[in-house]
Structure formats: C-alpha cells, structure tokens
Coordinates of C-alpha atoms in Angstrom, one line a residue:
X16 CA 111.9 72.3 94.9
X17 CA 112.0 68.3 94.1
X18 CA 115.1 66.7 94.9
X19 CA 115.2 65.0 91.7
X20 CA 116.2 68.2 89.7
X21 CA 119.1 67.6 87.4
X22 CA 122.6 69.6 88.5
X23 CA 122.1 71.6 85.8
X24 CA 119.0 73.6 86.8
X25 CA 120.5 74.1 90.0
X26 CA 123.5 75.6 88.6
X27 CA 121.4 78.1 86.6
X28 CA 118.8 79.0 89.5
X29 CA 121.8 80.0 91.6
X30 CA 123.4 82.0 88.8
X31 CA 119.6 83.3 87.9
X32 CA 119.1 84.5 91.6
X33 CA 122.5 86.4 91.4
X34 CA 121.2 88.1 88.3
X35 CA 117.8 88.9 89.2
X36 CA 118.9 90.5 92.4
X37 CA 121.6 93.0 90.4
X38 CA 119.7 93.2 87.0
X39 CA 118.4 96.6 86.5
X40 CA 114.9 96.6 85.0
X41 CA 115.4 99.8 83.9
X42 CA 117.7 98.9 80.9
X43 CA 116.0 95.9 79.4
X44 CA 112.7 94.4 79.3
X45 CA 114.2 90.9 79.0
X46 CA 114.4 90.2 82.4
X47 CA 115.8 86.9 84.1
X48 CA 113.2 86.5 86.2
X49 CA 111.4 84.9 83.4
X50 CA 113.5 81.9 83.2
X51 CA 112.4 81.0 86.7
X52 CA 109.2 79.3 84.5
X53 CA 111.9 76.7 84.2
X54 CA 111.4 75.8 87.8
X55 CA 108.3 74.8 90.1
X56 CA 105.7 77.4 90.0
X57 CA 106.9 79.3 93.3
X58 CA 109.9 81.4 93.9
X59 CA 111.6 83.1 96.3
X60 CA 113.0 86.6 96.0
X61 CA 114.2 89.5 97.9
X62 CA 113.9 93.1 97.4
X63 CA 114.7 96.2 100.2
X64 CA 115.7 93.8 102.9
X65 CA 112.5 91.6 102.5
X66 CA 111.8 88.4 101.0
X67 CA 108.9 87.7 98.4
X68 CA 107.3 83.9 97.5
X69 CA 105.9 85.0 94.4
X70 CA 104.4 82.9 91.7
X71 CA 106.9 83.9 88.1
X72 CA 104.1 83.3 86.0
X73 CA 101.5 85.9 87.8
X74 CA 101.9 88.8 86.0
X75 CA 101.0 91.1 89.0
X76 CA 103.7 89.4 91.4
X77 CA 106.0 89.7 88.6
X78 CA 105.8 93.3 88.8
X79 CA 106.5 93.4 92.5
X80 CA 110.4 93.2 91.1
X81 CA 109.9 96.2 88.9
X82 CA 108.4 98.3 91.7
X83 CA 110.1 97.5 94.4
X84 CA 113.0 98.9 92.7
X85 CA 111.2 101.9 91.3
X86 CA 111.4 105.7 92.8
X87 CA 107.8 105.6 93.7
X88 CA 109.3 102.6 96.6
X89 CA 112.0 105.3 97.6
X90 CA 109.6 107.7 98.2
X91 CA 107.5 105.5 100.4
X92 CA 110.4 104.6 102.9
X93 CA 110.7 108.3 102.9
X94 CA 107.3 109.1 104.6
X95 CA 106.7 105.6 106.6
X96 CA 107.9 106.0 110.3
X97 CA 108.7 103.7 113.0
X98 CA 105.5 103.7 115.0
X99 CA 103.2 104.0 111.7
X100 CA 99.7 102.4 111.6
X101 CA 99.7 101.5 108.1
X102 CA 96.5 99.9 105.9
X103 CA 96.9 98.7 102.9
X104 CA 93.8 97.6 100.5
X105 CA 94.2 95.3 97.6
X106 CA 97.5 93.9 99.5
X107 CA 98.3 90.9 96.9
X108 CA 101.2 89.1 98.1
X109 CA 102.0 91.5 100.5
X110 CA 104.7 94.3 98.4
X111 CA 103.4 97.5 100.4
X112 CA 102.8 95.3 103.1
X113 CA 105.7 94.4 103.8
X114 CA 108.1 96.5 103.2
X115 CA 106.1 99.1 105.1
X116 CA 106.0 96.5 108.2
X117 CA 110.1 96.1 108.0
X118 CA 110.2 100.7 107.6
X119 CA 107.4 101.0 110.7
X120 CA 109.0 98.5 112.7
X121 CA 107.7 96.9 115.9
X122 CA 105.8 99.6 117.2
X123 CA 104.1 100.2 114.2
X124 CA 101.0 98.1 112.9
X125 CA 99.8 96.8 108.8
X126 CA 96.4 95.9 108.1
X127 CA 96.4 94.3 104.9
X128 CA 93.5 93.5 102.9
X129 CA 93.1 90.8 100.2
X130 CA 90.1 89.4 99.0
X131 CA 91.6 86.6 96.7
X132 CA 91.7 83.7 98.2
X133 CA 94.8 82.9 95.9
X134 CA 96.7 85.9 96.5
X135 CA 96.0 85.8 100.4
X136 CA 97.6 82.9 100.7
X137 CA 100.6 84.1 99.0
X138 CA 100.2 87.0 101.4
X139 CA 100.2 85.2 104.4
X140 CA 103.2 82.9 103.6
X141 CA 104.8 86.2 102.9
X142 CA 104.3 87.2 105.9
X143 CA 105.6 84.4 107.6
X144 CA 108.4 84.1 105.5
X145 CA 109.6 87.1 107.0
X146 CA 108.7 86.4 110.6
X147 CA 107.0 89.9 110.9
X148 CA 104.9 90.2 113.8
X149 CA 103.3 93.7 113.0
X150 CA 101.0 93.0 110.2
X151 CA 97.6 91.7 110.6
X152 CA 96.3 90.1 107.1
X153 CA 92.8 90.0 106.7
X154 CA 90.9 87.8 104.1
X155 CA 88.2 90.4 102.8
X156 CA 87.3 93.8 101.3
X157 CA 86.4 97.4 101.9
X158 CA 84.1 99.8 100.4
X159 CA 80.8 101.8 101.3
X160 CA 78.5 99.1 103.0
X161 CA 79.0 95.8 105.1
X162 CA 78.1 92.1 104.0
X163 CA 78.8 90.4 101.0
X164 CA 78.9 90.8 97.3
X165 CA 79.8 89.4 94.2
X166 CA 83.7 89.6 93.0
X167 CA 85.6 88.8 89.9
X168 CA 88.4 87.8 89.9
X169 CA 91.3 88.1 87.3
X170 CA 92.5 84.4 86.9
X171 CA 96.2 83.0 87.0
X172 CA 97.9 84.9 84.1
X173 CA 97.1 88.7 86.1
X174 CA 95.4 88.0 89.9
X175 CA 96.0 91.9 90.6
X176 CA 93.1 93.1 88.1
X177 CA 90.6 91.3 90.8
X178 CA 87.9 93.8 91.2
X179 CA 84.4 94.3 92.4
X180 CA 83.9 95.9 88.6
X181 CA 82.7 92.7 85.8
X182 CA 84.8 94.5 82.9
X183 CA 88.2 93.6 84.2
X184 CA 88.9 90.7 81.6
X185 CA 86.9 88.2 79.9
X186 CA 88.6 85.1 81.7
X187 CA 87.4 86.6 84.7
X188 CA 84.9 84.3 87.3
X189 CA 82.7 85.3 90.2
X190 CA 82.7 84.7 93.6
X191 CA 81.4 86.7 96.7
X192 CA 83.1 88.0 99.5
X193 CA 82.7 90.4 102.4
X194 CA 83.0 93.6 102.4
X195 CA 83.1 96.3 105.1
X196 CA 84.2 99.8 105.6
X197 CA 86.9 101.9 106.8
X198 CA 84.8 103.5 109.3
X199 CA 83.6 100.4 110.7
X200 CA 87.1 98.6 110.5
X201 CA 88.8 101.0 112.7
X202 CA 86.2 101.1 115.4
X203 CA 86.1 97.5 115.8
X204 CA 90.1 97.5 116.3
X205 CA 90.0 101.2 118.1
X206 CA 92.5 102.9 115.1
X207 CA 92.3 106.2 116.5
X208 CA 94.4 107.6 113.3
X209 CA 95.8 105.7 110.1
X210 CA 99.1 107.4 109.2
X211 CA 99.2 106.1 105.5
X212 CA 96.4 104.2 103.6
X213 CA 97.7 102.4 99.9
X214 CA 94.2 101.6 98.1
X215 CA 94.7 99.3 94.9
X216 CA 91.6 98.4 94.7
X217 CA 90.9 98.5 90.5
X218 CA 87.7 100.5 90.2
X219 CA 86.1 100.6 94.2
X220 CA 88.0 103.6 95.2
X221 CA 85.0 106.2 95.6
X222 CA 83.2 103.5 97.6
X223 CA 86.3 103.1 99.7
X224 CA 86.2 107.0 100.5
X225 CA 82.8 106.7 100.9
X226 CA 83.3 104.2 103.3
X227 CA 86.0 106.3 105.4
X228 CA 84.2 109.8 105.1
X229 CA 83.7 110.1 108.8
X230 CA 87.9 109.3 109.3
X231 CA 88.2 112.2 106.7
X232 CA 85.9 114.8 108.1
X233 CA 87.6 113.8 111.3
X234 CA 91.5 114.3 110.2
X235 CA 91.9 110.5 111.3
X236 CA 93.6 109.9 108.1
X237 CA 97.3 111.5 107.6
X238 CA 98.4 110.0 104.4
X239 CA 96.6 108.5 101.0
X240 CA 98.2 106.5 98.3
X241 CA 96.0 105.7 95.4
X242 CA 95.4 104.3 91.7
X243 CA 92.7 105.8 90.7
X244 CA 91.2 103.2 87.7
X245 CA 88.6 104.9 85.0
X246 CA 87.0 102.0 83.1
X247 CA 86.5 99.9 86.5
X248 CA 85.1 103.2 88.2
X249 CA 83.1 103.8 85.3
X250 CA 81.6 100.3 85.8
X251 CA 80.8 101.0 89.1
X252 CA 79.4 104.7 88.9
X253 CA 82.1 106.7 89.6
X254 CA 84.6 108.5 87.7
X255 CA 88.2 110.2 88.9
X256 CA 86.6 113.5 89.3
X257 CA 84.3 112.7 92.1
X258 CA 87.3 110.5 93.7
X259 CA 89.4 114.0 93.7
X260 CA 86.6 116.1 94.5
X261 CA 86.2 114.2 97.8
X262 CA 90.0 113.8 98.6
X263 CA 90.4 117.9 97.6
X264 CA 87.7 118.1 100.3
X265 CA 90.0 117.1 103.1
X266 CA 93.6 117.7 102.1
X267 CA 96.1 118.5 99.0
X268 CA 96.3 116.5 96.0
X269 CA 99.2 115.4 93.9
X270 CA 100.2 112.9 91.3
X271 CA 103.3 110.9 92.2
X272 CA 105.5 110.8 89.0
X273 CA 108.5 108.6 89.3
X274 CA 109.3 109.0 92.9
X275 CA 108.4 112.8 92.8
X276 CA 105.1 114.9 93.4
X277 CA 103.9 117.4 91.1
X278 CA 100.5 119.0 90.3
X279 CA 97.5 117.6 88.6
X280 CA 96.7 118.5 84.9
X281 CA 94.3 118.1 82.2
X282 CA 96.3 115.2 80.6
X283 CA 96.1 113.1 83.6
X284 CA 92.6 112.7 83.3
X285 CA 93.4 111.3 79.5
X286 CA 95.3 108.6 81.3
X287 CA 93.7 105.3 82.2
X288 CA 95.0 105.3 85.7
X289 CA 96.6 108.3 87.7
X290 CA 98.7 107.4 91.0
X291 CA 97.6 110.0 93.6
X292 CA 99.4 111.2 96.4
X293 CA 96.7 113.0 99.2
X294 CA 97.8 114.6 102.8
X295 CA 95.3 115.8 105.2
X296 CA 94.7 120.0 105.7
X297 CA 97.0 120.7 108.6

C-alpha cells in the first residue's frame, strides 16, 4: 500500500480486516469485503489458517471468502490426510490449493493447475505468501490430448469462468495454451496414485476423464471432486450424463450438498452445474 494514504483509510482497513475475518456471509450479502475497492487493487486475507492475496474486484477470488467458510471446506479437511498427493485443476489463486497443502502437510504433495496467466500469478504469490513447500504450480492445462489450443479467457470482472468452451461470456478473448493429460502428467512425475483430484475446469471435464481413463481403469485415483458445467460441456460435445457414466464406471457417485453427500436425482440434471463427489470401487 502507498505511504501517502491518509490516517483515515488506515483506520478503516484495520477495522475492515477485523470485520471481514468475523463477518458471517451467511446472514448478509452486504459483505465488508467490498469496501476493500477503496484501497489498491490487492488484498490480503486469511481464511482456515492460510493467507489469500486476492484481487476484491475479481469476482471469482471474492468468492474464495464465501467458500472457504462454507461446509463443502469442512468436509474437505475431513477426507485430506497428512501424506495426500493432491491435484487440483482450474487452481485460480490457489483456495483448494492451499488449504489442502497446510491439511496434507509436509509429506504430502499439490499439483496445481492454472492456465491464466493472471490468476497464476496470483497463485504463485499465494503460494509464497504462505511459504508452503509442498505444492508444485504449474502454468498450463489438462484434458484428452497434448499440445496447444486455443483458450478464452473470462476477463477482470470474473477470471474463474476461463474455459476451453467460446460461450463463457461475451468479454471474453483468446489465447492458446498447453494442454496435456492426466495420464501423461503422472508418468512424467512417477504419481503412482492421486489421493483426491478437485477439477474446476468450466466445461473440459469429460476431456479431463478422458484424459485419466487409464488412472481409472487402474484404481490410481482415490478421490474426485467436481463441477460438472452443462452449457460449456455442451459447447464442447459433452453433456453431464456421459461425465457420470464414466465416473459410475469406476466408483460411487454423490452430489455434495452443503458439506453433506446424498444421492443423485432427476432435478440435478435441471441444474446448471452439479458439485460431484466420486470414490473409487474398493
């Protein structure tokens, strides 16, 4: 922060970073956190023993306040375990990431994924924030093939709608990137099992399982946490029924609802996006 900033905004920035870390988002969509658009255009906050640089006015790090708070994060530090090899695609500023790396601890390992160049930035200064030592960050993308390919990504205003599908927004601007799969990724770092794999990855999530079927023939793959997104799969040939059809293969599928699994149903293939829990057939 400049050292020219009048008393006054110092004053309120400590009093906002007392209120932000107690204010429940629960109660009141008028959050605190917004007045931090008062200040320069980074912020530090912290949330389950780790510390966030986040950007107030992206939308998508915005949210990492609302779910690091949420049941769906209690359930998480639930299953991770100290030892974990944890990967994590669509990382953004490193939420999962990192709070997974503090649950694992030093014996455990995060490969974080993050194609925009924006958000990986964010990510790794995240990451150093925090002096972890156990995550790798690496700046690219997986699906079903290796190379590159064209990208779109989201813009300022929402970063985490980034997406190999064009019909994310219409502010949205293309660049390439490289991609490569799961199968290929852990044979070139010799992963012999990935205990839990987050994929955010807004409409490439069939290509990612695609990408990892021999892992899931194999039973190299414990754990699965993922959005499932129906106009960007649409846009890319897919649809959640093939995604579940493949994952249903391997292992058990539920929905996590608020911190709690339950079984699928008709409606949640109404919804625009269903959060899916998988675990391998023992």
């Amino acid at each position: 922060m400049s050292k020219n900033i009048p008393i006054w905004k110092k004053c309120l920035r400590s009093s906002l970073e007392v209120l932000i870390k107690y204010w429940p988002w629960t109660e009141n969509r008028l959050h605190p956190i917004k007045l931090l658009r008062l200040f320069p255009r980074r912020a530090i906050i912290e949330r389950r023993g780790v510390q966030f640089l986040v950007d107030p006015e992206d939308f998508a790090q915005f949210r990492i306040f609302e779910f690091a708070d949420s049941a769906d994060f209690d359930f998480f530090e639930r299953i991770w375990q100290p030892g974990d090899i944890v990967i994590d695609l669509g990382a953004s500023c490193g939420i999962y990431s990192l709070i997974a790396a503090k649950n694992i601890g030093p014996k455990g390992r995060v490969y974080a994924f993050e194609p925009s160049e924006t958000s990986f930035k964010f990510l790794v200064d995240n990451i150093f924030l925090n002096r972890f030592k156990n995550i790798h960050a690496l700046h690219c993308a997986i699906a079903d093939f290796r190379g590159s390919a064209p990208f779109y990504l989201s813009g300022d205003i929402n970063r985490g709608r980034s997406s190999m599908s064009p019909v994310i927004t219409s502010s949205a601007y293309k660049v390439n990137v490289i991609f490569t799969t799961l199968n290929k990724f852990t044979e070139e770092y010799n992963i012999d099992q990935i205990d839990f794999l987050k994929v955010d990855v807004q409409g490439a999530e069939y290509k990612v399982l695609k990408g990892a079927e021999n892992l899931l023939k194999l039973g190299r793959i414990r754990k699965i946490y993922m959005e499932l997104h129906t106009m960007e799969l649409q846009a890319l040939g897919a649809d959640k029924k093939l995604c579940l059809k493949k994952l249903q293969k391997y292992g058990k599928v539920q929905v996590l609802d608020s911190g709690r699994l339950r079984a699928l149903t008709n409606s949640d293939f109404k919804q625009t996006e269903i959060k899916i829990y998988w675990e391998k057939y023992e």
